[in-house]
XYZ file of C-alpha atoms in Angstrom:
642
model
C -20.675 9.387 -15.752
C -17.894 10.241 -18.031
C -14.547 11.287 -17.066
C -11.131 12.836 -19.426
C -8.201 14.020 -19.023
C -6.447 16.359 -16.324
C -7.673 20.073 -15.495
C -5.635 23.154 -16.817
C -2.253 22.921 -16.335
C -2.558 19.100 -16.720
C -2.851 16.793 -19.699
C -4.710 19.455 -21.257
C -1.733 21.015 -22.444
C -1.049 18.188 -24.581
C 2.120 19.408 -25.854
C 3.254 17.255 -29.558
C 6.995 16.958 -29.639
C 6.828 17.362 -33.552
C 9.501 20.345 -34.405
C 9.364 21.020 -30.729
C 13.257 20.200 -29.886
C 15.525 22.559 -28.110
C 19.313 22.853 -27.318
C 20.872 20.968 -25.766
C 23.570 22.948 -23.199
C 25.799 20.742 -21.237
C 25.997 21.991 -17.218
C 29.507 21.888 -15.746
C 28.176 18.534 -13.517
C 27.859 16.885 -16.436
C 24.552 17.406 -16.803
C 21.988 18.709 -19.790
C 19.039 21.485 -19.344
C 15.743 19.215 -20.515
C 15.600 19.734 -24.471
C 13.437 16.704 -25.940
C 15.280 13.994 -24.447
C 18.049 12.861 -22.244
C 21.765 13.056 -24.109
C 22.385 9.310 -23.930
C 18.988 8.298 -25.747
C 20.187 11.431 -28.264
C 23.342 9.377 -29.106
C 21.645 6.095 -29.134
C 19.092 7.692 -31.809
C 22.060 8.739 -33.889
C 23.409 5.334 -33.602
C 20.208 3.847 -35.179
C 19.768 1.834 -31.547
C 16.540 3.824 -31.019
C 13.737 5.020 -33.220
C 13.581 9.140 -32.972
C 11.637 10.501 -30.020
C 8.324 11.008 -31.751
C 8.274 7.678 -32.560
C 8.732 6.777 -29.208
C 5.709 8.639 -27.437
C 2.199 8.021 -28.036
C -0.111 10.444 -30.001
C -0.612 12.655 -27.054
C 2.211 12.467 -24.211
C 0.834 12.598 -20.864
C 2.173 16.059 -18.952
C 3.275 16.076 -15.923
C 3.002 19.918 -14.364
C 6.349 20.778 -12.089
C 7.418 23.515 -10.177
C 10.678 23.733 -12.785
C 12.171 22.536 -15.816
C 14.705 20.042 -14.575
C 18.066 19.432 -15.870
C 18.479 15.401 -17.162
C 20.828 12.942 -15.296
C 21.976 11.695 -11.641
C 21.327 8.748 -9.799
C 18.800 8.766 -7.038
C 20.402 6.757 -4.145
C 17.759 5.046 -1.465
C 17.686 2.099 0.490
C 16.054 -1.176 0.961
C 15.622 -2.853 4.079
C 16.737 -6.556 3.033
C 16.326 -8.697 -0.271
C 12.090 -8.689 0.368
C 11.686 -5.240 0.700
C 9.556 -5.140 -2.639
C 7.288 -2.470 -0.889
C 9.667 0.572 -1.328
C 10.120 -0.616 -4.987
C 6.048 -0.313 -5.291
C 5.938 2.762 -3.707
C 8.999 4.282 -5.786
C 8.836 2.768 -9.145
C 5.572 0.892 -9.929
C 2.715 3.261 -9.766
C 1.662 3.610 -13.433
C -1.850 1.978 -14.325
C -5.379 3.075 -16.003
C -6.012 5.644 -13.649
C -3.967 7.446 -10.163
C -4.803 9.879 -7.674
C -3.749 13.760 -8.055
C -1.096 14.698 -5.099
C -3.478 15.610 -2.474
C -5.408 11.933 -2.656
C -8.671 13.476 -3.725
C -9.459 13.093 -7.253
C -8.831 10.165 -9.627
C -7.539 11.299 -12.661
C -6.091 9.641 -16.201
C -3.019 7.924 -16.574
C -2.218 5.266 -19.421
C -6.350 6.002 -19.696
C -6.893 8.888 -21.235
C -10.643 8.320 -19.888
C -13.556 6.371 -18.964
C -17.160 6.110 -18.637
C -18.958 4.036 -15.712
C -22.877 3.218 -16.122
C -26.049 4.241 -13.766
C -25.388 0.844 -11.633
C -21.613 0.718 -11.314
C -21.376 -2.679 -13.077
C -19.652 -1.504 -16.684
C -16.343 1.001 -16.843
C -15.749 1.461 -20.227
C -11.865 2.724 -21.136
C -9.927 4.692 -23.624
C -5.957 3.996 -23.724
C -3.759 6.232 -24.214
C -2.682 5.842 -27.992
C 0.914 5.061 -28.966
C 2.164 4.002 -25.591
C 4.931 1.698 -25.616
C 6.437 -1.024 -23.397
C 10.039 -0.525 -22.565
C 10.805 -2.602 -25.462
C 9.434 -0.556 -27.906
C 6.292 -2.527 -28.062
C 2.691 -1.055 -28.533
C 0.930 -1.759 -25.469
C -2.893 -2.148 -26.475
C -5.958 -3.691 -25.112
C -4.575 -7.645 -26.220
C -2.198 -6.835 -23.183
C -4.834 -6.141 -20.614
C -6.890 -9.177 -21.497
C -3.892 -11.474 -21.610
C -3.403 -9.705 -17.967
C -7.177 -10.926 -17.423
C -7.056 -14.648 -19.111
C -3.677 -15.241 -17.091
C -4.960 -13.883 -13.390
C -8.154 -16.077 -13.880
C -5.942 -19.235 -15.106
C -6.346 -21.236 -11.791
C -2.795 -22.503 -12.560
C -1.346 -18.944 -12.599
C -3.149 -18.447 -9.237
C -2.225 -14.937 -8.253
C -5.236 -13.147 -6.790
C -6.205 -9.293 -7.375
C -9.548 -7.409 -8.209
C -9.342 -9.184 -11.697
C -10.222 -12.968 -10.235
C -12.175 -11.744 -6.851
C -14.962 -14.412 -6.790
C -17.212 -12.205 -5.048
C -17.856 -9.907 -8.014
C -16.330 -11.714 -11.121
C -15.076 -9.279 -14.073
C -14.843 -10.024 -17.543
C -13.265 -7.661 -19.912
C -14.464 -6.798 -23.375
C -12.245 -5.961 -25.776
C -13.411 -3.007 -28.304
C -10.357 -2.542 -30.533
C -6.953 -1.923 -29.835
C -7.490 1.093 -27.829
C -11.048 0.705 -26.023
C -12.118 -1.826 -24.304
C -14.757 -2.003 -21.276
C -14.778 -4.218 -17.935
C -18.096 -5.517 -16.658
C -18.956 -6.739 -12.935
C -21.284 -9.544 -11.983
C -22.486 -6.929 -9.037
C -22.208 -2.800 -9.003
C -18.473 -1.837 -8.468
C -19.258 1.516 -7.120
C -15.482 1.524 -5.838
C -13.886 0.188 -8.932
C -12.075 3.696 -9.672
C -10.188 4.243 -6.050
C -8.830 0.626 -6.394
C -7.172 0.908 -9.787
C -6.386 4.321 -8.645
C -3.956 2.580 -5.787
C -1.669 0.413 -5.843
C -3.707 -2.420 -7.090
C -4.177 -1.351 -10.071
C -0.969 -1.959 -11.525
C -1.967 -5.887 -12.069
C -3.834 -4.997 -14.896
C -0.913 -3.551 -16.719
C 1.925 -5.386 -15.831
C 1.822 -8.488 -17.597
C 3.061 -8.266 -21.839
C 1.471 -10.257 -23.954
C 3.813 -10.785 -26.224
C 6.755 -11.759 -24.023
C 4.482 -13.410 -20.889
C 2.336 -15.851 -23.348
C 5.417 -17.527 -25.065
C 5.484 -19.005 -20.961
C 1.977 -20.124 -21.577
C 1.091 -23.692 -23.326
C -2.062 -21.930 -24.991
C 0.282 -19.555 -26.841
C 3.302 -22.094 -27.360
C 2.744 -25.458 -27.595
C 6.461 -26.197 -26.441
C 5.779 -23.930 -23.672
C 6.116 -27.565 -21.261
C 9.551 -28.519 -22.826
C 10.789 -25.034 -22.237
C 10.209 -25.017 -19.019
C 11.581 -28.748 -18.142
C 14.340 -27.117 -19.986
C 15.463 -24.382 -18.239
C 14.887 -26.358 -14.885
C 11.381 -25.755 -14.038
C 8.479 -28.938 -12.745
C 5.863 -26.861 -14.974
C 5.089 -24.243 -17.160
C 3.159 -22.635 -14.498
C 6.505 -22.470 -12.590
C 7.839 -21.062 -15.815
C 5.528 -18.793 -16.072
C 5.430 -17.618 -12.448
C 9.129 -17.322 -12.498
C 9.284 -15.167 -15.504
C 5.597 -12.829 -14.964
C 5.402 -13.668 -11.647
C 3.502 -10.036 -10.917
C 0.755 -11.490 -8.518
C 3.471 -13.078 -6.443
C 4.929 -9.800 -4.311
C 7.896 -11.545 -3.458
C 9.304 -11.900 -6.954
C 7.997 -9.230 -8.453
C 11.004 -7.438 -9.760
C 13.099 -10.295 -10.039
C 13.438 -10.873 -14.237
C 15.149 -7.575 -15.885
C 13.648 -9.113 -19.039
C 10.045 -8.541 -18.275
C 9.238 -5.329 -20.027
C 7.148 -2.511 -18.747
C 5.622 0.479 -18.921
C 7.415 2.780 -16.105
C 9.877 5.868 -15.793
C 12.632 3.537 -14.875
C 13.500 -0.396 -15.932
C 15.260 -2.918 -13.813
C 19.210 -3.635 -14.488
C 20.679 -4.928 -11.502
C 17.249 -7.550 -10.043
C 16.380 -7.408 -6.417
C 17.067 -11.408 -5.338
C 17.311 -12.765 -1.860
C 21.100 -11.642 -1.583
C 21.169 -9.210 -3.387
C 23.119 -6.060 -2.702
C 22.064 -3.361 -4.743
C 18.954 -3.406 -7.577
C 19.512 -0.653 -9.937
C 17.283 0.787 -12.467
C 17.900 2.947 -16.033
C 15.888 5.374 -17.572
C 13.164 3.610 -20.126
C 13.476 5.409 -23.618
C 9.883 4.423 -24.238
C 8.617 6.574 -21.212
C 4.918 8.180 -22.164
C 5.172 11.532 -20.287
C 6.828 14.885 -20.782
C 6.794 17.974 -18.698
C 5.021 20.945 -19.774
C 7.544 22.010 -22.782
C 7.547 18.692 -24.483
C 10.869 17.102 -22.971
C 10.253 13.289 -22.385
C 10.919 12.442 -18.786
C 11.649 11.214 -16.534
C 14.753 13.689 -16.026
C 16.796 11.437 -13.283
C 18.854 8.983 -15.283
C 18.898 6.107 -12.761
C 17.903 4.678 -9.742
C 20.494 2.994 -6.821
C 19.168 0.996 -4.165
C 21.825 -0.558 -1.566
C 20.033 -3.122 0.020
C 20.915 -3.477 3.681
C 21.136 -6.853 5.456
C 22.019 -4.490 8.735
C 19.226 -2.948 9.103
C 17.319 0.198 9.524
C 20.503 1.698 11.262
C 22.694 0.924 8.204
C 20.246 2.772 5.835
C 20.123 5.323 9.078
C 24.112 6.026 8.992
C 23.753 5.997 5.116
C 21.615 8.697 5.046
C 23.391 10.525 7.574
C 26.302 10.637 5.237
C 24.355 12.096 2.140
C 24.542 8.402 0.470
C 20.458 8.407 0.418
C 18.766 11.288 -1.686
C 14.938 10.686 -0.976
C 13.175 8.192 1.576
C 10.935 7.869 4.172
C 10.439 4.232 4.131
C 12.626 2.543 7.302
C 14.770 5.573 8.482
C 12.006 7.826 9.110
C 11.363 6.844 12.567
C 10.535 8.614 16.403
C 13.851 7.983 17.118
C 16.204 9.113 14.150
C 14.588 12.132 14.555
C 16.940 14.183 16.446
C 19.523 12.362 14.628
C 18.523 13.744 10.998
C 17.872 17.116 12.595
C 20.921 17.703 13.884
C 22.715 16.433 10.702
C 21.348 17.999 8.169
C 24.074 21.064 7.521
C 26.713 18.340 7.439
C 24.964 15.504 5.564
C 23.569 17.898 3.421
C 19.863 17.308 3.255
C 17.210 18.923 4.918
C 13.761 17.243 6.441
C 10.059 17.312 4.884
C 7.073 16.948 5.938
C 5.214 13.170 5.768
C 1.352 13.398 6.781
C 0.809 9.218 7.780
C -2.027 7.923 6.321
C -2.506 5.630 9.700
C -4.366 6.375 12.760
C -2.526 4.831 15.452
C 0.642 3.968 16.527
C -0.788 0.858 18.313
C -3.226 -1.346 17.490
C -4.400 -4.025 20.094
C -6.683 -6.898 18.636
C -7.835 -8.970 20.966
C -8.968 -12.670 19.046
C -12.410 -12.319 18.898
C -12.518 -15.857 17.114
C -10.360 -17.711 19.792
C -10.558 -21.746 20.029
C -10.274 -21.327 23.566
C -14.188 -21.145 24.552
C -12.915 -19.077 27.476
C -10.661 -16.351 26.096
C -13.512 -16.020 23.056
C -16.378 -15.121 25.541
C -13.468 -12.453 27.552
C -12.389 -11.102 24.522
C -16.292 -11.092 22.958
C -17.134 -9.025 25.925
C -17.347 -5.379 25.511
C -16.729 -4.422 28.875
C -13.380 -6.334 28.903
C -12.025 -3.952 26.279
C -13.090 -1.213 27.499
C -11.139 -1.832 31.143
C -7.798 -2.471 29.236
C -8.181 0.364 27.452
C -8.900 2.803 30.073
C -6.275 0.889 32.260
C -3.670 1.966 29.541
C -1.805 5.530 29.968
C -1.973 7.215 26.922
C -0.096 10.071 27.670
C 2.886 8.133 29.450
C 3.437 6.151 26.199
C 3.514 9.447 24.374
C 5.955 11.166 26.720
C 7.861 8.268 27.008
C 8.209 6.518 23.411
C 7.202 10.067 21.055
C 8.903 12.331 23.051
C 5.683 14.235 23.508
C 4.094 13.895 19.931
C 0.369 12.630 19.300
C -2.571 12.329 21.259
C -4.229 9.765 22.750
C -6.295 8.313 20.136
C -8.549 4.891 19.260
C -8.303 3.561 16.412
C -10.729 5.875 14.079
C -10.108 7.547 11.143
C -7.885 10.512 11.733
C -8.764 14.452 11.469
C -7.493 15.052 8.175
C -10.276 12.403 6.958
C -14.391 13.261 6.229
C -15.281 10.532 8.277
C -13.487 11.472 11.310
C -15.638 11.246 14.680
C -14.342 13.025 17.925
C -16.307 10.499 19.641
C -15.017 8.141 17.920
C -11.741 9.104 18.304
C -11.729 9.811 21.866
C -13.880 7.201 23.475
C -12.362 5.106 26.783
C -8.888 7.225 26.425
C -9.168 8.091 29.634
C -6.820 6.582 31.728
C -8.692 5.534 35.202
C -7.482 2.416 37.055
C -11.219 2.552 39.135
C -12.834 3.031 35.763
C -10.961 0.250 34.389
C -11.888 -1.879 37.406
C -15.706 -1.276 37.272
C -15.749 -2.673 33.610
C -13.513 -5.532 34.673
C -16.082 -6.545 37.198
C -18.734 -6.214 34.579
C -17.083 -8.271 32.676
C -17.361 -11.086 35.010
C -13.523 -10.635 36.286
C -13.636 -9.937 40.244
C -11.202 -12.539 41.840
C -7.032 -11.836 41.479
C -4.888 -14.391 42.584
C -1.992 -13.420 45.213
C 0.200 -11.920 42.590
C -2.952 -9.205 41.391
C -3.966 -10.829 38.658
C -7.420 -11.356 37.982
C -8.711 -15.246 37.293
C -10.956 -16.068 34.400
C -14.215 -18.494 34.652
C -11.772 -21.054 34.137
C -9.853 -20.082 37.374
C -6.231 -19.325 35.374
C -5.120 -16.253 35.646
C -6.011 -13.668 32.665
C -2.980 -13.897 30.580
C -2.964 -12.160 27.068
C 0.082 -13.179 24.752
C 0.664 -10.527 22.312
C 2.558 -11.587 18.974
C 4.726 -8.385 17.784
C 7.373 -7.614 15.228
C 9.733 -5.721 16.762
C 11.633 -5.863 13.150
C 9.285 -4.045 11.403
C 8.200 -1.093 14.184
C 10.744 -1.186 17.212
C 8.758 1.395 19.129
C 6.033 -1.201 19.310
C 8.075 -3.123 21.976
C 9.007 -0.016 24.134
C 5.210 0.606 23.955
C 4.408 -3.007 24.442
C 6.492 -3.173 27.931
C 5.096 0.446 29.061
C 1.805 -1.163 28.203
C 2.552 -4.548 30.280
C 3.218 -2.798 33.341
C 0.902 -0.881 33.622
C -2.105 -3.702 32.463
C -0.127 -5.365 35.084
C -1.084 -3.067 37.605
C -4.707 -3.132 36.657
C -4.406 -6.703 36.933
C -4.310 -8.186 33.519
C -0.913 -10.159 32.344
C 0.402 -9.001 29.832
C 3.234 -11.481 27.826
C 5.506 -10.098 24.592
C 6.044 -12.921 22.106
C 8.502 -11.221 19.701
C 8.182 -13.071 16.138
C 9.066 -13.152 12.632
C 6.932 -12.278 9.938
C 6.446 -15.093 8.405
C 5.112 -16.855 11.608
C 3.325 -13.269 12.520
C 0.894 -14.479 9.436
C 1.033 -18.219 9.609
C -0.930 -17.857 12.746
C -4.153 -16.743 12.005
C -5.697 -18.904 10.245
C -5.558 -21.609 13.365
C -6.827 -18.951 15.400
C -4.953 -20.132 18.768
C -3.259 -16.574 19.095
C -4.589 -14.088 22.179
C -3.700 -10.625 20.285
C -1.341 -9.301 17.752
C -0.413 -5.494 16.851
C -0.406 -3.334 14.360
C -0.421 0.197 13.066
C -3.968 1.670 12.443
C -4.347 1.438 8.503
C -7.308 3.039 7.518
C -6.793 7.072 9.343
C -7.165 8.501 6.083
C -8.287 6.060 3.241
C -10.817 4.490 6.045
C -13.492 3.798 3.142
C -11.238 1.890 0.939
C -9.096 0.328 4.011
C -11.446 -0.575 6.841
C -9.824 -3.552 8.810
C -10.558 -2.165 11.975
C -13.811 -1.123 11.732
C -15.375 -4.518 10.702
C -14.238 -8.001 9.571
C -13.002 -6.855 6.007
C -9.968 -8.628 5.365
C -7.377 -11.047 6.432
C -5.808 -8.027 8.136
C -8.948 -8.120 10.333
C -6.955 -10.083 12.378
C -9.155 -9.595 15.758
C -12.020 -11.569 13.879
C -9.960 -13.500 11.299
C -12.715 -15.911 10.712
C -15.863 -13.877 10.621
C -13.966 -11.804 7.585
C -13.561 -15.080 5.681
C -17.579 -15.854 5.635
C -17.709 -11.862 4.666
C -15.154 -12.902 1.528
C -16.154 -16.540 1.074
C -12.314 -17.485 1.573
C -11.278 -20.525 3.604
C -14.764 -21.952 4.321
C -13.302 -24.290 6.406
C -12.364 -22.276 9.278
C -14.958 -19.525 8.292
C -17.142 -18.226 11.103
C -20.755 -16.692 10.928
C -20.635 -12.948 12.730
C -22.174 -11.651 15.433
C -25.198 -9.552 14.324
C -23.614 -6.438 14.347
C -20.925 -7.446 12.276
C -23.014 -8.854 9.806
C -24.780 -5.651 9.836
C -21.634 -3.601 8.862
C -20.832 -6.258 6.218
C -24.140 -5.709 4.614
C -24.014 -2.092 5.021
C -19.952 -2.136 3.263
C -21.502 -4.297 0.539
C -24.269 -1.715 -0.120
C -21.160 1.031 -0.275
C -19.901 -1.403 -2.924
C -22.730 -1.023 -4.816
C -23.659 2.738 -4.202
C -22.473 4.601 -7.693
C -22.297 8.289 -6.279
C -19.692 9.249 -3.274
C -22.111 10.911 -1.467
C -24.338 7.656 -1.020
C -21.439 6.050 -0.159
C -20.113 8.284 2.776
C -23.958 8.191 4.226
C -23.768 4.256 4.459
C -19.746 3.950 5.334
C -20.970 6.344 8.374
C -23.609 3.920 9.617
C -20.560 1.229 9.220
C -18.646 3.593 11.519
C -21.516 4.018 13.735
C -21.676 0.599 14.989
C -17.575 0.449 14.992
C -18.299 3.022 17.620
C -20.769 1.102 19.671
C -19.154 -2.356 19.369
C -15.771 -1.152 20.169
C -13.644 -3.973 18.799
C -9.948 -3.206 18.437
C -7.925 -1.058 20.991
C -5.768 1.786 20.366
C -3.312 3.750 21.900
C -2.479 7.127 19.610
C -2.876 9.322 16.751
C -0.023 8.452 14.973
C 2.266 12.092 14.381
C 3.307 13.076 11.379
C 6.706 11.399 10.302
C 9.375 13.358 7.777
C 11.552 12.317 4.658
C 14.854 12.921 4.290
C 15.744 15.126 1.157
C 19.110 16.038 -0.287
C 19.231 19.783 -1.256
C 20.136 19.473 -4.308
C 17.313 17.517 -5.298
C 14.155 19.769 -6.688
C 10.633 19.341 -7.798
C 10.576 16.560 -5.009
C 7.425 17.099 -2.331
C 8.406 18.908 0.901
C 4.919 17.946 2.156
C 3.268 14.414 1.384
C 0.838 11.456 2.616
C 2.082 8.105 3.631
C 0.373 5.543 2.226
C -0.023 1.719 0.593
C -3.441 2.487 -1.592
C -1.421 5.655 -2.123
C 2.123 4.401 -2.826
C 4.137 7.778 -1.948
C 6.705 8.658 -2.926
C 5.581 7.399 -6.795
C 2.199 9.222 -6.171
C 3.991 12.370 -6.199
C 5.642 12.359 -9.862
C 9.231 11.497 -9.264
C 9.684 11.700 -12.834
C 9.700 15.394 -12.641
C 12.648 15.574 -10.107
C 15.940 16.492 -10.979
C 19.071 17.314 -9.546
C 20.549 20.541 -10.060
């Protein structure tokens, strides 16, 4: 299979910037109509501080199709949601790899890869960079980067953990010449393409060789003195410190780590930090469709808010914020950022969510308690809470109306969505609820209606939640707790940090914890819920580590049927054509159906984004994603403010 650049209208039009520069006409905001480049790198070129634009862009500029010819400058305001809040700055900033998605999620398509070619059997993807591309420092970025990127993620000191040092199906990389270069798999990779496409795929191009390796005692044999030097225990500190890219909580914390995106880091995002601003990078490898580099928006601004999602909330409000979903966008804003937008300026688009529930429910399948393992293992029992839960109260109540009751399936936008599926148990019936209850063994209460496990204690399900991450999940949770309460299950909240949230799952003592229902839309690439994939897999934590081979001391063999989906996911793995692998994803989904292992509660409705009217080319409609970090998915480059 070979694959090239964009369609018409994309990378086709391959536009040289050679003799192609226009005037310059200054706007009376202070801003210039697109003509080559922005006015500051014009007057930095002059100065001799920059090389000329055509040295600058590679041999053929990828072109980035807009609805209009922007205007260069601004500042785009947002907000982050403390000094960890790395995900906004991956979903706004860091989306340039090999290979993306086009906007509507569908196709993979080139990027710093101007294309590719993937043999019979999935195991080889062989790779043409784009030629001429630069790091913001105005080095060449060629294939020595991408195998440095390689050597350091497999370094067991470095330690990081992607696709590139995933034990189950090792990867070498083999280097061609500067330009091409090909990866090869120990097993077929028949989903290689959709995870570079995503947000993983950055790893492989974010690490320079020529700045990262000076860090690295096989490059510099001082590299162990440096780093006692400037304070470190190791040069793997060192190193982490300074290229720290598989560590998500430092990502963006060195402004003098280059790379290869729209905008650079000035102002780092650190614990207490209180803004992390970025400038334009003059090395940028994209123009629009008449040649002028981009991107056209001189600089990003991101307060970072130690108050919370109502500081960002009265920021936006007040026209300080002009694009974001991320935080603000919730149920209850709502009528808020309606009713505001004449005065704050800004008016509302559309945000399809890429998750199918609101609420999940995941019972601990792998439970140390012998007891609560054989009541949570048993079908029946999850199929009384769930039709003891209602739906449509929690909607009414918590959505004001919006959504559906829903399981936890992929959603109706997606090709494997399943009515059935979807629907199953939903229906809320307190006798229905009972007769499964009794099947499962439960047919005693105690005096206060709850009913008493083999074990003759009440049934009492603790459910860990962070209220600090989705505050509707509490209002839910207490609707929820009531009414369980009535059907005669206790339900307790145990409101937590993160930190602790994931600290407790690998000792396996917890009853439940929530979540929202990743996997509505990109349910092949992201299927948690539907069998023990992942450490997200929370309800059967330790049958997913014998599926990955991680943590074999707490690892688990499955029940058949698990271990029939994980053999069935691995074939998808291998499978080199879409087509074979919807056929065996849907057998995967098949037994999902039957076993019935996680709970939901409903289709999670569409959210908005808040966008300031002045602001064009920026998506009125868009998915919400991780594997499909919006809003960087949707070419902020191309916005601009008028």
């Amino acid at each position: 299979m070979k694959h090239s650049s964009f369609g018409p209208g994309r990378g086709q039009l391959g536009l040289r910037l050679a003799g192609a520069v226009a005037v310059a006409a200054l706007l009376a905001a202070g801003q210039a109509l697109a003509a080559g480049q922005a006015p500051a790198l014009e007057a930095m070129v002059a100065s001799g501080e920059l090389p000329p634009l055509e040295e600058r862009l590679p041999a053929n500029p990828l072109v980035v199709p807009a609805d209009a010819i922007g205007t260069y400058g601004g500042t785009w305001r947002m907000g982050l949601n403390g000094g960890g809040d790395n995900g906004l700055i991956v979903k706004t900033v860091a989306y340039d790899s090999l290979v993306r998605y086009d906007h509507e999620w569908k196709t993979v398509v080139p990027n710093l890869a101007e294309s590719w070619e993937v043999n019979a059997d999935a195991t080889e993807f062989t790779f043409k960079l784009r030629e001429g591309v630069k790091w913001s420092d105005g080095t060449p970025l060629t294939t020595a980067d991408l195998a440095f990127a390689v050597e350091m993620y497999q370094d067991p000191d470095y330690a990081a953990g992607s696709w590139i040092d995933n034990k189950n199906n090792p990867v070498t990389m083999e280097v061609i010449d500067d330009y091409n270069f090909k990866f090869k798999f120990g097993k077929p990779n028949g989903m290689f393409m959709e995870t570079i496409a995503g947000v993983d795929g950055i790893h492989i191009t974010s690490l320079q060789k020529a700045y990262c390796s000076q860090f690295h005692p096989t490059y510099n044999e001082n590299a162990e003195a440096d780093a006692k030097a400037a304070g470190f225990d190791s040069w793997a500190l060192y190193l982490q410190d300074r290229c720290a890219w598989g560590w998500e909580t430092i990502r963006f914390a060195n402004p003098d780590l280059p790379s290869i995106y729209a905008w650079v880091i000035e102002t780092p995002l650190t614990a207490n930090a209180q803004r992390v601003t970025w400038k334009r990078n003059p090395y940028y490898w994209k123009t629009d469709a008449e040649g002028n580099q981009l991107p056209y928006i001189d600089a990003l601004d991101m307060r970072v808010s130690q108050g919370g999602v109502e500081e960002l909330t009265l920021a936006a409000l007040n026209g300080e914020i002009d694009f974001q979903e991320r935080h603000i966008a919730t149920t209850t804003n709502k009528p808020l950022f309606f009713d505001g937008q004449e005065a704050g300026g800004y008016h509302l688009g559309e945000v399809i969510p890429s998750a199918s529930n609101t609420l999940v429910l995941q019972l601990n399948l792998n439970h140390l308690d012998p007891v609560k393992r054989e009541l949570y293992q048993n079908k029946d029992f999850r199929i009384g809470i769930s039709h003891a839960i209602d739906r449509q109260e929690i909607i009414d109540v918590v959505f004001t109306g919006q959504g559906e009751p829903f399981q936890v399936a992929p959603r109706p936008e997606s090709n494997f969505y399943d009515e059935e599926l979807a629907k199953q148990y939903t229906e809320f019936d307190p006798d229905l609820a009972a007769e499964h209850f009794a099947a499962a063994g439960l047919t005693e209460k105690n005096g206060d209606g709850i009913y008493l496990a083999s074990d003759g204690n009440p049934v009492k399900i603790t459910v860990d939640v962070i209220s600090a991450l989705r505050p509707e999940w509490i209002d839910m949770l207490e609707i929820m707790q009531l009414q369980l309460g009535a059907a005669g299950v206790e339900i307790e909240l145990n409101n937590i940090d993160r930190t602790l949230f994931y600290e407790k799952r690998p000792a396996g003592e917890f009853d439940a914890q929530v979540w929202a229902g990743d996997g509505g839309i990109e349910a092949l690439q992201e299927p948690r819920y539907y069998f023990p994939f992942s450490d997200e897999s929370v309800w059967a934590y330790r049958w997913a580590q014998w599926f990955n081979g991680t943590r074999p001391e707490i690892a688990e063999e499955p029940a058949d049927w698990a271990k029939q989906q994980m053999d069935l996911y691995n074939q998808v793995r291998a499978a080199a054509t879409p087509e074979a692998r919807a056929d065996l994803f849907n057998q995967v989904l098949a037994i999902t159906k039957e076993e019935f292992p996680v709970i939901g509660v409903s289709l999670m409705p569409n959210s908005y984004s808040i966008i300031r009217n002045n602001l064009k080319n920026a998506p009125e409609s868009m998915f919400n994603a991780w594997l499909f970090p919006t809003p960087a998915s949707m070419d902020p480059t191309v916005w601009y403010f008028e």
